[in-house]
Structures are given as C-alpha cells and as structure tokens.
Short mmCIF file of C-alpha atoms in Angstrom, two decimals:
data_model
loop_
_atom_site.label_atom_id
_atom_site.label_comp_id
_atom_site.label_asym_id
_atom_site.label_seq_id
_atom_site.Cartn_x
_atom_site.Cartn_y
_atom_site.Cartn_z
CA ASP A 1 92.90 87.91 119.75
CA THR A 2 94.27 90.92 117.80
CA ALA A 3 97.15 89.69 115.66
CA VAL A 4 98.84 92.98 114.77
CA SER A 5 97.85 96.00 116.82
CA GLN A 6 99.07 99.52 116.47
CA THR A 7 98.37 102.69 118.47
CA PRO A 8 97.25 105.31 118.31
CA LYS A 9 94.54 104.73 115.62
CA TYR A 10 94.22 108.52 115.08
CA LEU A 11 97.00 110.96 115.56
CA VAL A 12 96.49 114.83 114.87
CA THR A 13 99.39 117.10 115.63
CA GLN A 14 101.06 120.27 114.49
CA MET A 15 104.03 120.79 112.14
CA GLY A 16 107.34 120.57 113.91
CA ASN A 17 106.22 118.20 116.63
CA ASP A 18 107.63 114.71 117.37
CA LYS A 19 105.36 111.71 117.69
CA SER A 20 105.57 107.91 117.93
CA ILE A 21 103.47 105.10 116.76
CA LYS A 22 103.62 101.72 118.49
CA CYS A 23 103.09 98.22 117.00
CA GLU A 24 102.96 94.94 118.49
CA GLN A 25 102.24 91.42 117.04
CA ASN A 26 101.30 88.23 118.83
CA LEU A 27 101.67 85.87 115.87
CA GLY A 28 105.21 84.88 116.73
CA HIS A 29 106.42 86.32 113.44
CA ASP A 30 110.14 87.12 113.00
CA THR A 31 109.66 90.07 110.50
CA MET A 32 107.87 93.24 110.95
CA TYR A 33 107.31 96.26 108.61
CA TRP A 34 106.14 99.80 108.34
CA TYR A 35 104.26 100.92 105.34
CA LYS A 36 102.91 104.33 104.37
CA GLN A 37 99.68 104.65 102.47
CA ASP A 38 99.01 108.01 100.78
CA SER A 39 95.80 109.74 99.93
CA LYS A 40 95.63 107.89 96.68
CA LYS A 41 95.88 104.59 98.57
CA PHE A 42 99.32 103.78 97.33
CA LEU A 43 101.03 101.38 99.84
CA LYS A 44 104.81 101.85 100.02
CA ILE A 45 107.24 100.04 102.25
CA MET A 46 109.34 102.13 104.55
CA PHE A 47 111.20 99.77 106.82
CA SER A 48 111.49 96.05 107.61
CA TYR A 49 113.06 94.29 110.62
CA ASN A 50 113.89 90.70 110.88
CA ASN A 51 114.64 89.47 114.40
CA LYS A 52 115.20 93.02 115.65
CA GLU A 53 117.57 93.80 112.82
CA LEU A 54 116.97 96.28 110.12
CA ILE A 55 116.80 94.59 106.72
CA ILE A 56 114.95 97.04 104.38
CA ASN A 57 115.30 100.76 104.62
CA GLU A 58 113.75 102.57 101.75
CA THR A 59 114.44 106.19 100.79
CA VAL A 60 112.79 107.71 103.83
CA PRO A 61 113.72 110.99 105.51
CA ASN A 62 116.07 110.74 108.55
CA ARG A 63 113.22 112.18 110.54
CA PHE A 64 111.65 108.72 110.56
CA SER A 65 113.36 106.34 112.90
CA PRO A 66 112.18 102.81 113.57
CA LYS A 67 113.03 100.83 116.68
CA SER A 68 112.44 97.12 117.46
CA PRO A 69 113.02 96.44 121.19
CA ASP A 70 112.13 92.74 120.48
CA LYS A 71 110.83 90.83 117.53
CA ALA A 72 107.18 91.30 118.62
CA HIS A 73 107.42 95.11 118.59
CA LEU A 74 108.24 97.67 116.09
CA ASN A 75 107.75 101.35 116.82
CA LEU A 76 108.08 104.33 114.49
CA HIS A 77 109.26 107.71 115.71
CA ILE A 78 108.84 110.80 113.61
CA ASN A 79 110.71 114.07 114.33
CA SER A 80 109.90 117.53 113.12
CA LEU A 81 106.55 116.45 111.52
CA GLU A 82 105.78 118.04 108.16
CA LEU A 83 102.51 118.49 106.29
CA GLY A 84 103.55 115.91 103.75
CA ASP A 85 103.77 113.27 106.49
CA SER A 86 100.06 113.14 106.77
CA ALA A 87 99.09 109.60 105.71
CA VAL A 88 97.86 106.31 107.04
CA TYR A 89 100.94 104.24 108.48
CA PHE A 90 100.45 100.41 108.61
CA CYS A 91 102.49 98.13 110.58
CA ALA A 92 102.66 94.56 109.31
CA SER A 93 104.34 91.29 110.11
CA SER A 94 105.29 87.99 108.33
CA ARG A 95 106.63 84.71 109.42
CA ALA A 96 109.81 85.30 107.49
CA PRO A 97 111.07 88.08 105.21
CA GLN A 98 108.63 88.63 102.44
CA GLY A 99 108.67 85.65 100.15
CA LEU A 100 106.32 82.95 98.66
CA ASN A 101 105.12 81.58 101.88
CA SER A 102 105.20 84.49 104.05
CA PRO A 103 102.16 86.72 103.51
CA LEU A 104 101.85 90.02 105.42
CA HIS A 105 99.44 90.49 108.27
CA PHE A 106 98.55 94.17 108.66
CA GLY A 107 97.43 96.25 111.57
CA ASN A 108 94.47 98.56 111.17
CA GLY A 109 96.69 101.67 110.52
CA THR A 110 97.39 104.97 112.12
CA ARG A 111 95.93 107.88 110.46
CA LEU A 112 98.32 110.74 110.93
CA THR A 113 97.28 114.27 110.18
CA VAL A 114 99.75 117.09 110.46
CA THR A 115 98.24 120.61 110.62
CA THR B 1 111.73 98.02 91.43
CA GLN B 2 108.93 96.17 89.73
CA LEU B 3 106.03 98.44 88.57
CA LEU B 4 102.49 96.98 88.99
CA GLU B 5 99.63 98.43 87.02
CA GLN B 6 96.20 97.83 88.23
CA SER B 7 93.02 98.51 86.24
CA PRO B 8 90.49 99.80 86.52
CA GLN B 9 91.34 102.26 89.24
CA PHE B 10 87.70 102.77 90.23
CA LEU B 11 84.74 100.31 89.64
CA SER B 12 81.21 100.92 90.73
CA ILE B 13 78.66 98.18 89.89
CA GLN B 14 75.30 96.81 90.99
CA GLU B 15 74.82 93.77 93.17
CA GLY B 16 74.80 90.62 91.06
CA GLU B 17 77.00 91.85 88.36
CA ASN B 18 80.36 90.04 87.42
CA LEU B 19 83.62 92.07 87.14
CA THR B 20 87.32 91.47 86.43
CA VAL B 21 90.24 93.54 87.71
CA TYR B 22 93.60 93.23 86.33
CA CYS B 23 97.29 93.44 87.54
CA ASN B 24 99.96 93.82 84.91
CA SER B 25 103.74 94.37 84.69
CA SER B 26 106.54 94.17 82.19
CA SER B 27 108.51 92.12 84.79
CA VAL B 28 108.28 88.48 85.60
CA PHE B 29 107.13 87.60 89.09
CA SER B 30 108.12 84.61 91.22
CA SER B 31 104.73 84.92 93.14
CA LEU B 32 101.85 87.38 93.26
CA GLN B 33 99.41 87.96 96.09
CA TRP B 34 96.08 89.69 96.13
CA TYR B 35 94.81 91.59 99.25
CA ARG B 36 91.55 93.18 99.99
CA GLN B 37 91.38 96.36 102.10
CA GLU B 38 88.21 97.62 103.82
CA PRO B 39 87.79 101.22 105.07
CA GLY B 40 89.51 101.77 108.34
CA GLU B 41 91.30 98.49 108.28
CA GLY B 42 94.48 97.08 106.94
CA PRO B 43 94.84 94.75 103.84
CA VAL B 44 94.02 91.22 104.21
CA LEU B 45 95.60 88.39 102.10
CA LEU B 46 93.10 86.76 99.67
CA VAL B 47 95.43 84.42 97.76
CA THR B 48 98.94 83.74 96.59
CA VAL B 49 99.68 82.46 93.10
CA VAL B 50 103.13 81.09 92.19
CA THR B 51 102.80 78.95 89.02
CA GLY B 52 102.36 80.33 85.58
CA GLY B 53 98.72 79.66 84.30
CA GLU B 54 97.64 78.87 87.87
CA VAL B 55 93.97 79.42 88.61
CA LYS B 56 92.61 79.59 92.28
CA LYS B 57 89.07 79.91 93.46
CA LEU B 58 87.94 81.41 96.70
CA LYS B 59 84.04 81.04 96.76
CA ARG B 60 82.85 83.73 94.10
CA LEU B 61 86.45 84.96 93.53
CA THR B 62 88.67 83.41 90.85
CA PHE B 63 92.30 84.40 90.54
CA GLN B 64 94.46 83.73 87.59
CA PHE B 65 98.25 84.03 87.12
CA GLY B 66 99.40 84.61 83.63
CA ASP B 67 101.34 81.88 81.72
CA ALA B 68 104.37 84.21 81.70
CA ARG B 69 103.98 85.25 85.17
CA LYS B 70 103.78 88.99 84.27
CA ASP B 71 100.11 89.42 84.97
CA SER B 72 97.25 88.43 86.99
CA SER B 73 93.36 88.86 87.11
CA LEU B 74 90.77 88.70 89.74
CA HIS B 75 87.20 87.80 88.66
CA ILE B 76 84.22 88.18 90.98
CA THR B 77 80.96 86.42 90.10
CA ALA B 78 77.61 87.89 91.25
CA ALA B 79 79.19 90.67 93.26
CA GLN B 80 77.67 91.51 96.67
CA PRO B 81 77.86 94.63 98.74
CA GLY B 82 80.26 92.90 101.13
CA ASP B 83 82.80 92.71 98.31
CA THR B 84 83.14 96.46 98.38
CA GLY B 85 86.78 97.38 99.14
CA LEU B 86 90.21 98.17 97.76
CA TYR B 87 91.80 95.30 95.96
CA LEU B 88 95.59 95.28 95.84
CA CYS B 89 98.03 93.10 93.93
CA ALA B 90 101.46 92.62 95.28
CA ALA B 91 104.43 90.88 93.68
CA GLY B 92 108.05 90.26 94.26
CA GLY B 93 110.94 88.66 92.63
CA GLY B 94 113.43 85.96 93.70
CA SER B 95 112.82 83.08 96.05
CA GLY B 96 112.90 84.87 99.41
CA GLY B 97 115.59 86.05 101.72
CA SER B 98 116.11 89.42 103.52
CA ASN B 99 116.38 91.41 100.27
CA TYR B 100 112.98 90.17 98.94
CA LYS B 101 110.43 92.97 98.72
CA LEU B 102 106.83 93.06 97.86
CA THR B 103 105.78 95.80 95.59
CA PHE B 104 102.09 96.79 95.71
CA GLY B 105 99.94 98.08 92.91
CA LYS B 106 97.90 101.13 93.35
CA GLY B 107 94.72 99.22 93.80
CA THR B 108 91.26 98.92 92.33
CA LEU B 109 88.47 100.54 94.53
CA LEU B 110 85.49 98.48 94.04
CA THR B 111 81.94 99.66 95.19
CA VAL B 112 79.06 97.09 94.90
CA ASN B 113 75.72 98.98 95.21
CA PRO B 114 72.81 97.03 96.61
#
C-alpha cells in the first residue's frame, strides 16, 4: 500500500564515505523529487525528474548525483560525505511537474547522520 | 525565488483552544498549498487554494487565501492533540510546466497539550 517508499530510513556513516538512498513510487506519477530538510525543518528542493529526465537541478554540490532508471524510481547517490550533509532527505512524487493540480506525495524520509 | 514567511514559528496551546497560523509573501502566487508533517513522516497535503479570497474547510481546519493571492492563513478550531505537527505552506508561480517549482515556508511547529 505504500505510495512513496524510500530506504534506508536511517543512515549513519563517516565523513568521506559514499552512500545511496533509494526511492520508489507506485502511484503511476511521472515526476519525482529529492528534498532536503535541515535541522530547522526548512524543506528545500534539490532535484526533480519528469519521465526519467532531469528538469530541476538546484544549487547542489556535484557530490550529489540523482539517477532515475525508470519513472517509478529515483535514487540519490552522495560521494565524499561531509558533516554538513547531515539532514533528512525526502523523496516525493507528483502526477505532473509541480503545478496547480499536482500536489506532492512524500516518502517518510531518510535521516542521514555524518560523523 | 519567492520567499514565504510563516508565523508563528512555534505554537504551544492547550486542547480546546483556537489558533491561527499565517503564511505571507511580497509575491503573488498562482496557488498555495498547506501540508502537515508529523514526527518521523513526510509532509501530507491538506489543501490547495487557487482563487483570491477563497476559503476552504477541512473539518476543524479553515484555510483562507488572501484577496491579492500574496498570503494565506490556517485557522484551527478547538485544537486536539492529534493536530500536533509541523504546518508548512508552499507556493509557486505560473500555471505549471517543467520550470514550475514549489517554495516551502519554514513551517509552524504546533504542539497541542492534552
């Protein structure tokens, strides 16, 4: 029944490591996103894909690389993790690129802690 | 990038009280959405407002979009502990398309004490 699922839910790793977060949606949506929520709960978009094509790429370090093998999946790979990468990362999907009739459906987040 | 200011940032009230939270900007929006986020979960859409002056009700929650489409408010009547959460407003411009982006406010963290 889970609409947008992301794994893992918790990720604790050391500086310099490389890690990936996976996301899958079973809603049949065309558009998927990665958002970052910092310690002050501010939610900021990182990337958006529509039908496997990158359509939004905010100012994010090159160490972050999204990949969409198909429109139901959007993974996030992070190289050379830094302390400042610690945050909760949310995957989301919508029927079409964000607009009036395309609200976002979020996963439950991946809490990344870099030590 | 549109800047959304939400107030108050934190709100702690007793069960049964009423409250209002605000979302303001100097920009005009084509639409505005309200989400609620509970601890350990992702935000969940509550409502979308699109017309200036529009009022929508969702049980004890009343959402209003300003006449000039620059601001919105969320009023909760007789708050219950289950209303506890982070309330986020999000807004965007234009009529859609691949360049359309939602900008989120920083949220109002509501705690309703029994």
